[in-house]
PDB file of C-alpha atoms and ligand atoms in Angstrom:
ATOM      1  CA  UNK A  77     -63.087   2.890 -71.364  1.00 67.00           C
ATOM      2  CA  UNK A  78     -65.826   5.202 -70.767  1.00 70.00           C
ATOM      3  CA  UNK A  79     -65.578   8.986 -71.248  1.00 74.00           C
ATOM      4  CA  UNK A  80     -67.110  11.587 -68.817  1.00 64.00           C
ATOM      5  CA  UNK A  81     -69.701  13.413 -70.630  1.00 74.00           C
ATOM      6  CA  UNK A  82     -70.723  16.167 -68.040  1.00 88.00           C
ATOM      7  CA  UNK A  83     -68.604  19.213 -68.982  1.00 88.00           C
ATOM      8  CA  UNK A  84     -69.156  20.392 -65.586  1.00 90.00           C
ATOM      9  CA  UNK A  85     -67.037  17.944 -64.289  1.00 92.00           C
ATOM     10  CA  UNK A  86     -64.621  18.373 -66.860  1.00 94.00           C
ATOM     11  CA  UNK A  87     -61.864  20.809 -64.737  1.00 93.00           C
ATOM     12  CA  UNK A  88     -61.630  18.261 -61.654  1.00 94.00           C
ATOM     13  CA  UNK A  89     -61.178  15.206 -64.301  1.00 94.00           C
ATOM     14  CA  UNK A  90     -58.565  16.930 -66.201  1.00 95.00           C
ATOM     15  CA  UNK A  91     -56.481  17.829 -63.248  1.00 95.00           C
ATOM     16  CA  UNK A  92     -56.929  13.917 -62.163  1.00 96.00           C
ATOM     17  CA  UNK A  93     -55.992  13.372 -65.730  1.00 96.00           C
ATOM     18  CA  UNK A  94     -52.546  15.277 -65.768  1.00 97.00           C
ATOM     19  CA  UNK A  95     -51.463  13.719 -62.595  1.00 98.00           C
ATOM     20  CA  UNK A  96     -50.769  11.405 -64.179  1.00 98.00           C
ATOM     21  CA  UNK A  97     -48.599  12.978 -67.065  1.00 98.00           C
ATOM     22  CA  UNK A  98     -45.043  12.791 -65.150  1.00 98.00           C
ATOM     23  CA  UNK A  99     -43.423  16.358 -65.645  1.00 98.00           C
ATOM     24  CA  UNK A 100     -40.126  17.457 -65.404  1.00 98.00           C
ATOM     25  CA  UNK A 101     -39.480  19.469 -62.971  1.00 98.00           C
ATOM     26  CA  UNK A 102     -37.721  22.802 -63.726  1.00 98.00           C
ATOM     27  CA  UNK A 103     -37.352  26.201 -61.698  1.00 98.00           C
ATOM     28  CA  UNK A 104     -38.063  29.226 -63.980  1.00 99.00           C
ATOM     29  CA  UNK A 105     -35.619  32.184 -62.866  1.00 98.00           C
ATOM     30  CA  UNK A 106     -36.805  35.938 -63.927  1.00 98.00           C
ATOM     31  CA  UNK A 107     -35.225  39.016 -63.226  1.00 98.00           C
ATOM     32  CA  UNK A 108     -32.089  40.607 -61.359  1.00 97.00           C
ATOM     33  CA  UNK A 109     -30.186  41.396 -58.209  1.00 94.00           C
ATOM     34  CA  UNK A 110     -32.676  41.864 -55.740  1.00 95.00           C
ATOM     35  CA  UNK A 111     -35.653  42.245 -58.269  1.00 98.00           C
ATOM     36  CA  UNK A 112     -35.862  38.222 -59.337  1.00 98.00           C
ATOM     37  CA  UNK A 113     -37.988  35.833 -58.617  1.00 98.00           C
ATOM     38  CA  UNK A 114     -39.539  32.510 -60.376  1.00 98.00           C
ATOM     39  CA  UNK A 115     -41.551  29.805 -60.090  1.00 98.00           C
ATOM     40  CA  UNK A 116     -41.363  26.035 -60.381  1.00 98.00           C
ATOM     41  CA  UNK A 117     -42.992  24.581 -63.285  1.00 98.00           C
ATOM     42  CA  UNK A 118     -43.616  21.305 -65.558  1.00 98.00           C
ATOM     43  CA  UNK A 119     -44.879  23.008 -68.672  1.00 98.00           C
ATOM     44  CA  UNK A 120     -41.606  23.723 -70.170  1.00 98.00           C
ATOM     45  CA  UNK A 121     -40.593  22.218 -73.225  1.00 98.00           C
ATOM     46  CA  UNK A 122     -38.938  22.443 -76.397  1.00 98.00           C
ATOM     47  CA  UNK A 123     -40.513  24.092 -79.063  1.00 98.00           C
ATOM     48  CA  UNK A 124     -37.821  23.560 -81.998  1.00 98.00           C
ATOM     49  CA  UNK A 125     -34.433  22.136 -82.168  1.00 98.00           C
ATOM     50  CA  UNK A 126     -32.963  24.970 -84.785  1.00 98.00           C
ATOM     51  CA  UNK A 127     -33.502  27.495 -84.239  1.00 98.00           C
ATOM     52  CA  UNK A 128     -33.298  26.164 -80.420  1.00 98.00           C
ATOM     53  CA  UNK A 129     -36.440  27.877 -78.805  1.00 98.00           C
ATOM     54  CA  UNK A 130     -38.093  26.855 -75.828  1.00 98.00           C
ATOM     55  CA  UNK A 131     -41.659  27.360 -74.392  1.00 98.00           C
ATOM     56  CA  UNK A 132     -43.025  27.856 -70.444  1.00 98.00           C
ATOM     57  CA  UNK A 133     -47.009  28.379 -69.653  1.00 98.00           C
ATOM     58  CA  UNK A 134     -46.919  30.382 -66.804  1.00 98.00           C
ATOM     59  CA  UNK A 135     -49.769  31.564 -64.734  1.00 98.00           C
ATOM     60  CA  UNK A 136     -50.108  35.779 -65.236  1.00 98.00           C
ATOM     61  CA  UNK A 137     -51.353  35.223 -61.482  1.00 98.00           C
ATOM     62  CA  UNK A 138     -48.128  34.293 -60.336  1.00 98.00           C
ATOM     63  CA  UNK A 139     -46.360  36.986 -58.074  1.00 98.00           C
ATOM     64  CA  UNK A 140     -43.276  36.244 -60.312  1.00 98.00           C
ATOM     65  CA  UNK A 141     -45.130  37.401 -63.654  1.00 98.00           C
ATOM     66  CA  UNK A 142     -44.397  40.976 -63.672  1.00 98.00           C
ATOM     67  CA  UNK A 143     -40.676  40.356 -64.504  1.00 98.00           C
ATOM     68  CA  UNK A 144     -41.412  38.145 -66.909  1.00 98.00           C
ATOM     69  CA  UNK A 145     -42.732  41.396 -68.697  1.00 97.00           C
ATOM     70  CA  UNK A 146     -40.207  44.000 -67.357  1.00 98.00           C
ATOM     71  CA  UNK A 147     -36.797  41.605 -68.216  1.00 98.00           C
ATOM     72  CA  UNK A 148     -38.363  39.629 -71.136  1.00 98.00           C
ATOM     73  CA  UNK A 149     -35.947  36.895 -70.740  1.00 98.00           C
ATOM     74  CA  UNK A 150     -36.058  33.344 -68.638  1.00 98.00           C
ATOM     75  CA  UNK A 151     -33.714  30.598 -67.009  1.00 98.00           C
ATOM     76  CA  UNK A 152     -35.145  27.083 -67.430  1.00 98.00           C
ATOM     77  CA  UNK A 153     -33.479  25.321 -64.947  1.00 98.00           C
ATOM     78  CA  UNK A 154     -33.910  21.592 -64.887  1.00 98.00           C
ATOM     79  CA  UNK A 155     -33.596  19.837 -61.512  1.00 98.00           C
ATOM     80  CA  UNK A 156     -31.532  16.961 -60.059  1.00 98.00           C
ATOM     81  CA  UNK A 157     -33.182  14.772 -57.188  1.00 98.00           C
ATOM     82  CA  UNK A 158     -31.550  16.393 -54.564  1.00 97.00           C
ATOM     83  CA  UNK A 159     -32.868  19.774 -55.367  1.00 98.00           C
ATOM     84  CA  UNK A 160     -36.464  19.258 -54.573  1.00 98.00           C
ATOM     85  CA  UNK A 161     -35.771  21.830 -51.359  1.00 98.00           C
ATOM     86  CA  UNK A 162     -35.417  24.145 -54.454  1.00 98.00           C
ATOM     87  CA  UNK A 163     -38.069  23.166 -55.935  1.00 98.00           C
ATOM     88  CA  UNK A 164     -40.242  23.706 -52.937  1.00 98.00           C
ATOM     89  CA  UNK A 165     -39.154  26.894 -52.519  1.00 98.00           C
ATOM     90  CA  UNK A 166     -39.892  28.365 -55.877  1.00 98.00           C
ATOM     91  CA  UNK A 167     -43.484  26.965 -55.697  1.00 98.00           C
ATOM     92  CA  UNK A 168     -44.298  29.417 -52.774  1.00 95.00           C
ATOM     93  CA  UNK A 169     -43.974  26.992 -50.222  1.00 94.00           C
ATOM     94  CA  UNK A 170     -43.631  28.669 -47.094  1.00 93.00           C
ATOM     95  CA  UNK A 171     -44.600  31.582 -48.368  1.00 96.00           C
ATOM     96  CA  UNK A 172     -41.000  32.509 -49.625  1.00 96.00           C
ATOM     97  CA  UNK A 173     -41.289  35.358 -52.290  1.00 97.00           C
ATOM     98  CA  UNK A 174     -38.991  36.957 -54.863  1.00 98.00           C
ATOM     99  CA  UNK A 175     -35.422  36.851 -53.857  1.00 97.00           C
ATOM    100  CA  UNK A 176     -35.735  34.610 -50.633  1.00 97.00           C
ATOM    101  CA  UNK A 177     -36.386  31.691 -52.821  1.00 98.00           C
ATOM    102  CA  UNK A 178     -32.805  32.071 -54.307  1.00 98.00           C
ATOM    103  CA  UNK A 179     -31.490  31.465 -50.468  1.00 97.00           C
ATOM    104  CA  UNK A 180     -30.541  27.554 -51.553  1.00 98.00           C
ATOM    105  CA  UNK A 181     -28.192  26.915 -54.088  1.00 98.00           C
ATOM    106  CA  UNK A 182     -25.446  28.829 -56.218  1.00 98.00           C
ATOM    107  CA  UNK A 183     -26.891  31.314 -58.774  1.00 98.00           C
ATOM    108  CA  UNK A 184     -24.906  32.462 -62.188  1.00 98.00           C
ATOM    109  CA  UNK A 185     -25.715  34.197 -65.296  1.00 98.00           C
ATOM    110  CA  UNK A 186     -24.798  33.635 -68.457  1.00 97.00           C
ATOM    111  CA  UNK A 187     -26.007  35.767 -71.195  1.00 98.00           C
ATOM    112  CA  UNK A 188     -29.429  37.385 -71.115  1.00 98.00           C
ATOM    113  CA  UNK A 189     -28.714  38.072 -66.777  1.00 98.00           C
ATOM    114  CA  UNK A 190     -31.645  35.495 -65.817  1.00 98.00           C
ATOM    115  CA  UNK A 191     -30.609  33.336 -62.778  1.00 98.00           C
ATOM    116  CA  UNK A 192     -28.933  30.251 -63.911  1.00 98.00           C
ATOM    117  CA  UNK A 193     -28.603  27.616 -61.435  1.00 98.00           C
ATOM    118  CA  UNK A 194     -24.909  26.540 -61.296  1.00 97.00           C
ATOM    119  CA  UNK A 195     -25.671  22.613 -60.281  1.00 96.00           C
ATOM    120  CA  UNK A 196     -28.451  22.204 -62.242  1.00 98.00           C
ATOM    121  CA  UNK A 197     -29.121  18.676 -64.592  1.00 98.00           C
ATOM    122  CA  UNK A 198     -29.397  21.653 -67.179  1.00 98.00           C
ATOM    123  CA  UNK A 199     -29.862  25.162 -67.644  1.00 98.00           C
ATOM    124  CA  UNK A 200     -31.268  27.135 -70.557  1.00 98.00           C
ATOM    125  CA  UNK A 201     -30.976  30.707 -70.731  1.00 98.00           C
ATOM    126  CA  UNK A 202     -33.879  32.407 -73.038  1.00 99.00           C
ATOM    127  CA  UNK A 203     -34.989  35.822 -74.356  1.00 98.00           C
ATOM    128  CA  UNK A 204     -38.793  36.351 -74.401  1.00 98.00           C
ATOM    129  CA  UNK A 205     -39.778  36.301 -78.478  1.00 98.00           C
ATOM    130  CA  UNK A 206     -43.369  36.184 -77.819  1.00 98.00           C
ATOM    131  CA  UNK A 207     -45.935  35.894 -75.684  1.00 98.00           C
ATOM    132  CA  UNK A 208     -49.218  34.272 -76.243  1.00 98.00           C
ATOM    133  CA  UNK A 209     -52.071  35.045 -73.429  1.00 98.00           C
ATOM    134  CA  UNK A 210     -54.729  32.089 -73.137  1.00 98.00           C
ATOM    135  CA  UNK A 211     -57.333  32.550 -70.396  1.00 97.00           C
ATOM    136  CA  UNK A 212     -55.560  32.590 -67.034  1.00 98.00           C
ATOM    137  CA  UNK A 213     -51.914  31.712 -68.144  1.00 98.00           C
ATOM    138  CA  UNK A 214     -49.367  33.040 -71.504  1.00 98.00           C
ATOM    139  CA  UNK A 215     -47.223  30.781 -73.246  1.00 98.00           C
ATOM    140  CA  UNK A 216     -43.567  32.314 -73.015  1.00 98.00           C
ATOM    141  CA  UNK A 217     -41.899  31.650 -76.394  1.00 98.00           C
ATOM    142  CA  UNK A 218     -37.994  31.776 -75.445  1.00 98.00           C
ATOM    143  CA  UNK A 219     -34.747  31.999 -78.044  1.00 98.00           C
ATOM    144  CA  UNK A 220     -32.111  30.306 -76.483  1.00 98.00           C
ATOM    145  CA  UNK A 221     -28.819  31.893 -75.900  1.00 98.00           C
ATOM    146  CA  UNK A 222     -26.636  29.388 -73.475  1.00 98.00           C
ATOM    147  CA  UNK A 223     -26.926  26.364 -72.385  1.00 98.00           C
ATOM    148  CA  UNK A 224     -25.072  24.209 -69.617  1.00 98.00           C
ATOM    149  CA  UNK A 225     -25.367  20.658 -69.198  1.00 98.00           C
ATOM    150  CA  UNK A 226     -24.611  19.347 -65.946  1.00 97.00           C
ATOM    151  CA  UNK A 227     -24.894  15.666 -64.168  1.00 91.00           C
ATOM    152  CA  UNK A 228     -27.087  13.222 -66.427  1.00 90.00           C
ATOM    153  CA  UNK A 229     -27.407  10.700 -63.990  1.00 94.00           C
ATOM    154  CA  UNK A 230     -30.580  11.688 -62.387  1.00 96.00           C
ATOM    155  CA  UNK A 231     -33.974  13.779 -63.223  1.00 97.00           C
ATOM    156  CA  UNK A 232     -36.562  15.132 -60.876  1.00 98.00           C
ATOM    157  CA  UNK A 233     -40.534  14.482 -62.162  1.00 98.00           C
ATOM    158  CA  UNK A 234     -43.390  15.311 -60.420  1.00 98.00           C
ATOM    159  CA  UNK A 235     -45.924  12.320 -60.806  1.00 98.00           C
ATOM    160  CA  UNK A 236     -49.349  11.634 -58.923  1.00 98.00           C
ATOM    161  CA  UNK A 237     -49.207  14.577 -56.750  1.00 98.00           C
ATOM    162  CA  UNK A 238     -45.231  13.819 -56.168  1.00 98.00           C
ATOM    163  CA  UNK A 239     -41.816  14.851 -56.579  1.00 98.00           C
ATOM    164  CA  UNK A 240     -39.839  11.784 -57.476  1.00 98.00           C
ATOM    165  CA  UNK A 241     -36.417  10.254 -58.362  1.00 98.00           C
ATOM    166  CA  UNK A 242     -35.834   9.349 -62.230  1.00 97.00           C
ATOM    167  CA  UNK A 243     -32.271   7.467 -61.845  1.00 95.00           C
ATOM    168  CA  UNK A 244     -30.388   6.543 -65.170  1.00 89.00           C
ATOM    169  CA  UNK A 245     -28.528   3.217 -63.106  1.00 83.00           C
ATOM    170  CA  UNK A 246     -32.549   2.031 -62.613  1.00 76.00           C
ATOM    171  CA  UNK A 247     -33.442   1.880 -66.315  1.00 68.00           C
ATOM    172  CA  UNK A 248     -30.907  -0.624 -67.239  1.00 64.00           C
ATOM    173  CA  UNK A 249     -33.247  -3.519 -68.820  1.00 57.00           C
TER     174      UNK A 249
HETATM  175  C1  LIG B 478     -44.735  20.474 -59.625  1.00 76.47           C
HETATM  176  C2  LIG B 478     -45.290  21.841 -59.915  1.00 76.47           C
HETATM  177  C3  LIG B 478     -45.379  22.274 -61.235  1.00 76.47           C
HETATM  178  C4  LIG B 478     -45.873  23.549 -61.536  1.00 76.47           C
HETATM  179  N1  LIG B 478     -45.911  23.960 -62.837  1.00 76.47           N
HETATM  180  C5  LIG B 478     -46.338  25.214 -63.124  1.00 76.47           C
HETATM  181  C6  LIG B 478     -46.329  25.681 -64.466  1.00 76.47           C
HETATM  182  O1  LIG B 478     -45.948  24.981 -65.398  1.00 76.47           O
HETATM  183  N2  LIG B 478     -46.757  26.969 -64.694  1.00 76.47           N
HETATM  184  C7  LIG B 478     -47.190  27.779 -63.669  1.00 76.47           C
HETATM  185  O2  LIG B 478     -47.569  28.928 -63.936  1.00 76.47           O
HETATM  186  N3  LIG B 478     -47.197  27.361 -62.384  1.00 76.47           N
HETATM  187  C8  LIG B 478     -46.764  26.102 -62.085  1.00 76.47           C
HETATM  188  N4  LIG B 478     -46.749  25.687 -60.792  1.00 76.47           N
HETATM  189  C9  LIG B 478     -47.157  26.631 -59.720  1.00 76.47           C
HETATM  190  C10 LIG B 478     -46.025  27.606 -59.375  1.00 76.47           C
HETATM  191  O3  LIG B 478     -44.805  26.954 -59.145  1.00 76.47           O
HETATM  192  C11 LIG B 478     -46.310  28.424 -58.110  1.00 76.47           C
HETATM  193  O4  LIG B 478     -46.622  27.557 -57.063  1.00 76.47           O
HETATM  194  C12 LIG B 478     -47.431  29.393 -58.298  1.00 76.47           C
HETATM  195  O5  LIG B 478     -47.177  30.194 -59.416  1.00 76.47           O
HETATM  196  C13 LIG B 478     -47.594  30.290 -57.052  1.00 76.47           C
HETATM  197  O6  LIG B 478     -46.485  31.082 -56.960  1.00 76.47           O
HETATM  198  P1  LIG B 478     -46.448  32.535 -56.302  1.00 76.47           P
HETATM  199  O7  LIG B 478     -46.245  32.290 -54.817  1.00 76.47           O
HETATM  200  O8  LIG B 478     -45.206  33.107 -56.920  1.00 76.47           O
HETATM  201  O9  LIG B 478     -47.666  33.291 -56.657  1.00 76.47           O
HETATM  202  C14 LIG B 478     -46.290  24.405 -60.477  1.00 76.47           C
HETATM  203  C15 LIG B 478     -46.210  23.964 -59.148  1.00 76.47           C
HETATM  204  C16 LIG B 478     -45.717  22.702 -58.871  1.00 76.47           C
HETATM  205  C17 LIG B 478     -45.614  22.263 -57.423  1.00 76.47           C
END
């Protein structure tokens, strides 16, 4: 293996280099009624088990990031394979933007009033404990205060540039 010395070049490699990290894909609700909005991300994970806390990086570009600082609360909302239309629409696709992207799918709340998608693999609702601002994106630091569990069968990743399929009935060995 040979490593890339130039840091110039550093940026582009990297981004080759995470494509292939395979990411869960998640939509990230903020906000209420008409003033919501969110974004589809892979940096969510968990941060500790107990307490239960939860982390997102998200972009303080993002036209969704203003709620995150008005509601200071989050829905993590991990998708099944047949909810990549969702997923496409919460990435900006289209150029859909705040409410619109909630046109596909049934939306609930549960305790802190972020969007909670009803057929979601999972959802998490959070409250915003912290957050940490690194160069162009802050790390949301989320309590967790519900959680459903839904169908376990089947995970959406995004790998190599792609949303794909993780079905449990195809890692029998
Ligand atoms: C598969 C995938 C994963 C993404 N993960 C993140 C992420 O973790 N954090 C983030 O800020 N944006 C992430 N994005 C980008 C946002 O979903 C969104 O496209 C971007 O914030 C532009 O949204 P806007 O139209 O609301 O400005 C991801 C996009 C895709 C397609």
């Amino acid at each position: 293996m040979q490593f890339d010395q130039d840091v110039n070049a550093l940026p582009d490699l990297y981004k080759r280099a995470m494509r292939s990290f395979a990411g869960n894909v998640s939509v990230i609700t903020v906000g209420r009624g008409e003033d919501r909005s969110g974004l589809v991300a892979t940096s969510t994970v968990s941060l500790s088990v107990d307490p239960a806390m939860m982390l997102v990086c998200v972009n303080r570009g993002a036209s969704s990031w203003p709620l995150f600082e008005r509601y200071r609360h989050f829905g993590v909302n991990s998708l099944t394979p047949d909810q990549q239309a969702i997923a496409e629409r919460f990435s900006g696709r289209g150029g859909v933007k705040g409410q619109d992207r909630y046109a596909l799918g049934r939306w609930t709340t549960a305790v802190t009033g972020a969007p909670l998608l009803e057929d979601a693999a999972v959802s998490i609702d959070c409250s915003i404990e912290d957050m940490i601002e690194r160069e162009t994106h802050s790390i949301l630091i989320g309590r967790v205060r519900a959680v459903e569990i839904g169908d376990p069968s089947a995970a959406l990743v995004y790998w190599q540039g792609s949303y794909r399929p993780l079905l449990a009935e195809s890692l029998s060995v």
